[in-house]
Amino acid sequence: MMTEQAASNRKQVALALAVAAVAIAIIKLFTPLVDLRLPEGQGLLPWADALDSFFNFIKGDIQNERFGLMHITRWISEGPLEFLLDTTANLMYGKNRWPKIGPVPWPAIVASVGVLAYWLGGWRLTFLALGTLLWTALIGQWDLAMQTLSVLVVAAPIAFFIGLLLGIASWKSSRVERVLKPILAVLQTLPFFTYLLPAVIFFKVGPTAGAVATIVYAMPPMILMTALGLKSVSSEVVDAGYMSGSSRWQMLTRVYLPSARTEILVGLNQVIMLCLAMVVLTAFIGMPGLGAKLLAMMNSFKIGRSFEIGVTIVLLAVMLDRLSKAWVMKQPEHFEKSTPWWKKHWALLTGLTLFIGFIGIAQLSADAPHYTLTEGKKQGNVLQYMWGISDEVHRTQGLSQGKSIDKAIKAFLEIDSVQATTNWIRGFLIVDVLIPFRNFLLSLPVPTIVLLVAAAGYLVGGLRSALVAGGFFVMVAVSGWWDRSVITLYTVVSAVTLAMIIGLPLAIWAARGAAPPLTLKSGVGPFLSGLAGWIFTKIPLALLAAVVAGSYHFFSGQSETMNFLAPQSVSLYLFVGVFLLLCFLVRNWRRDSVMLAIVDTAQTFPSFVYLIPAIMLFGINDVAVIFSILIFTLVPLLRYTIEGLRGVPPEMTEAADMSGASRMQKLFNVQLPLALPTIAIGFNQAIMFAFFMVIIAAFIGTQDLGQELQRTLAGTDLGKNFVLGICVALMALTFDHIIMRWADQRKAALGLN
Amino acid sequence: MKKLSSALAAGALALSGAAIAADSSDPIVIPIHNWSSQIVMSHAVGQMLEEMGNSVEFITTDSQAVYESVRLGDVTFELEVWEGAFGASFREALEKGGLHDAGDHDAVTREDWWYPMWTKEACPGLPSWEALNDCAELFATAETGGKGRYLDGPVDWLKHGKERVEALGMDFVVINAGSAAALWAEIGSAEKDKRPVVVFNWTPNFAEAVWPGEFVEFPEWEDGCDKDPAKGPNPDALYDCGNPASGYLKKAAWDGMKDKWPAAYKLLTEISFTNPQIAEMAKFVDTDEMEPEEAASAWLEANEDVWKPWVEASM
């Protein structure tokens, strides 16, 4: 525990550093000498060239037969990895490779996954799995989804097992942990564009590079969670294990790993989620399937169909997430001794029967004519249509509504009031907020920013943190990409600030639980404010109902004869009906779980799909960039704030209630301070996400490190690419270090954990 | 399995084909990118190669990083090397060695400043660049101040919009879009109230069918305009000309292809598509909503007289 004396010492030193920083900024107004800014693109030393020669040296040369790292990685990717990928590819979508028996007909897969889901988690899970897979097939994306999954079913288990092993290793040996920790930190913060070239060069463009990039990206949380889980196994359990004479292997597999199951489960869940998050990005290096199609659709301005692919990715993510959770949660079943074998294995038997049955049906129907949906409708014979698609389903036979969704999205974006609002936001934010802020940051001399960062470091962690934080920024400064780094920083800070302004009140509202029932007993004032609150909570439902009624209005052709929601129009009845139905459906829902569900969806929805609407709303400028980052950064902010507020010990809030605190007093004096360490972790995550997205936002058009990284792709400039990537990582790590230090200290001070 | 028999048949076919042409039975790997004409063309050529008995595989890749992969032999060839967009990456890979130029298509490409037709109503002097410059204020936005805004292609396409604006002393600010999708979104959002925009665009391209428009006419391209300041109207500056109005569209091949698949290599050098043919391929996918494989088959079926001679010459 830090003494009062030390704390005030720290404050003084930090203050001194900050004063020095401001002083330098003021001196710069008179003499630019203190600026110490290197010309853009020219580092203190030729880092990029040095790195290039280093890479060339370790890489080896396949053409000139100089042995190097590349020979090893190529052996892995062209040997075992490619073999695995080819096998799954053959089974799932019929790639012409060993064992040359695929593709397995889609109804067979749907049915067996359905049975599996029932066995794991009952009807609800079955409903989810069947719904997801049927949507995928009927929308005409079955082949694409299988192409994607054929890589993921290889990549996710590999990431899981390597992660598990490294996690165990870093728990066993503190030396391994010390080596792994910084590597993982850099891996997690290195921008995606930096993975791209090495993956292609070392692992061969195609599914192999896609799989490797996915594994590298999805693994770190698995390692961290495994180590965390193993460390927190309680000593009673360990003692019991030793007392019953377990060997070391038994200790690990029977005692430690089962006890750490919850954390390992979270790790697995993260692996699956991150794998799906990479589906679109890895399409740049040869990942087949949904992601590649999404990019092609975006580039020919087909918003509707890219939206549908986004929905498929979200559904698949949710399905796999729930299935994997149910699998780990499943307790072993115990049967009476006399139970017949078929009763013990009913699920396996049913699954197999259906699987073989559907393969048989597919064989029989293979030569049946494949009708498209419209043809099927014309003939009025649904069965024949179904028969036709029982072995393979193609997109032309699907129910895709791409064009209608296109129309609806464009119509929404063209509504005058929408445009007027976004134009106003755009003008205000750009001219009055963003540009001045950016120019201000750019005008600060280099030492000022370095000293400010060091001051923050000193405040939370003393000399060591000050050196780490300041040192990282000095490294950015000597890299020769200072201005672009500052622009990156400006975008991240703006987006996260905006996310805080929007996200914190939203999270506080969501965590507050249901409002008390409306009565006039306690007076008119509380009744009115309660009524206002009630109306406020119904706004989202009304909006949803309006969307449903609006779509009907639009597609039924009513829009040509009648105004939307005019008296006596069908859309009005539809609106009222849907609204009441929604009110009924959600009457028992908890706000926080609804909010978290929305947040989860927003996170798994491929960020690329937001790109076009963001540009159409705001144009190609910083507002669109910040908007697309904002959606991502809101996710951890909301999640951790809600969790932090929920986790406040009830005796604390009760104490506040008893001493007669008002709701606001309770919030600001009890709940928020106690939740602050958790909120800080969410804030930290938000910043990490923002650093990730700000680079992706180069696809909208930015002037920061992301744009420069994009430029390196043209010249396959490994060295420069790496220097730029490290700049991003260093800035992200500085924030990470400072915020996490602070959160740990707050926690200790509050006596939490 | 239904596929089993057809797979066997294909295998037998591949074997017999290999015997005649002496092509390796390893699959030829064709890269596909994220714009329609390239995807359909790759599938069409893939189907020609299958016709000749080769086995073919497609891999989705980034259109800049692909040259590194061709160089290493991970993909066998690239069918659309645009002079403007990919010339630099291509040349760099050429210098490093491992790939070579496999000839040009008949098609010419043009990449330059472009505007949709409604812009001309607001600025009638177009397509001359001087007239565009006189209307600069029409293109101003909140973030550009009084100057006009020109939306250039992504930085990795290595356009020189900024240099040109300076060299010709234009009242424009150059903003780089991050992707082709971003360009379309910009045109799409300007469409409703016919807001004048000037953006980077190219031909052949699906966008011509969606939004009719014209290229801005800059001082005509002279050889060396990008290297010799004396060329072009401004004696002290580079890039003071428009882009070449007829840039090349090349094919690039991995050096090893010639020996490993001689017949397929011959076909690659024979192939030459024209602008209307490329536009037709793109139209099948972009307007008629076909899948690329179907579009390729449809195109091949309708144009046997075009491609049959290429295949025959290579067998």
Coordinates of N, CA and C in Angstrom, one line a residue, chain B residues 41 45 78-82 101-109 247-252 268-275 277-278 281 310:
Chain B
M41 N -13.6 -12.5 -65.5 CA -12.5 -12.8 -66.4 C -11.7 -14.0 -65.9
V45 N -11.3 -17.6 -67.9 CA -10.1 -18.2 -68.3 C -9.9 -19.5 -67.6
E78 N -1.7 -13.3 -63.2 CA -2.6 -12.3 -62.8 C -3.2 -11.8 -64.2
L79 N -4.5 -11.7 -64.3 CA -5.1 -11.3 -65.6 C -5.3 -9.8 -65.8
E80 N -5.4 -9.1 -64.8 CA -5.6 -7.6 -65.0 C -4.6 -6.8 -64.2
V81 N -3.5 -6.4 -65.0 CA -2.5 -5.5 -64.4 C -2.8 -4.2 -65.0
W82 N -3.5 -3.3 -64.3 CA -3.8 -2.0 -64.7 C -2.6 -1.1 -64.7
D101 N 6.1 -10.2 -67.8 CA 5.0 -9.6 -68.6 C 4.5 -10.7 -69.6
A102 N 3.3 -11.0 -69.5 CA 2.8 -12.0 -70.5 C 1.9 -11.4 -71.6
G103 N 2.2 -10.2 -71.9 CA 1.5 -9.5 -73.0 C 0.3 -8.7 -72.5
D104 N -0.2 -7.8 -73.5 CA -1.3 -6.9 -73.2 C -2.6 -7.4 -73.7
H105 N -3.7 -7.0 -73.1 CA -5.0 -7.1 -73.6 C -5.2 -6.1 -74.7
D106 N -6.2 -6.3 -75.6 CA -6.6 -5.2 -76.5 C -7.1 -4.0 -75.8
A107 N -7.8 -4.3 -74.7 CA -8.5 -3.3 -74.0 C -7.5 -2.2 -73.5
V108 N -7.9 -1.0 -73.6 CA -7.2 0.1 -73.0 C -7.9 0.6 -71.7
T109 N -7.1 1.1 -70.8 CA -7.7 1.5 -69.6 C -7.4 3.0 -69.4
G247 N -4.2 3.6 -71.3 CA -3.2 2.9 -70.5 C -3.3 1.4 -70.8
Y248 N -2.2 0.7 -70.5 CA -2.2 -0.8 -70.8 C -3.0 -1.6 -69.8
L249 N -3.5 -2.7 -70.2 CA -4.0 -3.7 -69.3 C -3.3 -5.0 -69.6
K250 N -2.4 -5.4 -68.7 CA -1.5 -6.5 -69.0 C -1.9 -7.8 -68.3
K251 N -1.2 -8.8 -68.7 CA -1.2 -10.1 -67.9 C 0.2 -10.3 -67.4
A252 N 0.3 -10.9 -66.2 CA 1.6 -11.2 -65.6 C 1.6 -12.6 -65.3
L268 N -2.4 -18.3 -72.0 CA -2.3 -17.0 -71.3 C -1.8 -15.9 -72.3
T269 N -0.8 -16.3 -73.1 CA -0.3 -15.3 -74.0 C -1.2 -15.0 -75.1
E270 N -2.0 -16.0 -75.5 CA -3.0 -15.8 -76.6 C -4.1 -14.8 -76.2
I271 N -4.5 -15.0 -74.9 CA -5.7 -14.3 -74.5 C -5.6 -12.8 -74.6
S272 N -6.6 -12.2 -75.1 CA -6.7 -10.7 -75.2 C -8.1 -10.2 -75.3
F273 N -8.6 -9.6 -74.2 CA -10.0 -9.1 -74.2 C -10.0 -7.7 -74.6
T274 N -11.2 -7.3 -75.1 CA -11.4 -5.9 -75.5 C -12.3 -5.2 -74.5
N275 N -12.3 -3.9 -74.5 CA -13.1 -3.1 -73.6 C -14.6 -3.6 -73.6
Q277 N -15.9 -6.4 -74.3 CA -16.0 -7.7 -73.7 C -15.9 -7.7 -72.2
I278 N -15.0 -6.9 -71.7 CA -14.8 -6.8 -70.3 C -16.1 -6.1 -69.7
M281 N -18.8 -8.7 -69.4 CA -18.6 -9.6 -68.3 C -19.0 -9.0 -66.9
W310 N -8.2 -19.3 -79.3 CA -7.1 -19.2 -78.4 C -6.8 -20.6 -77.9

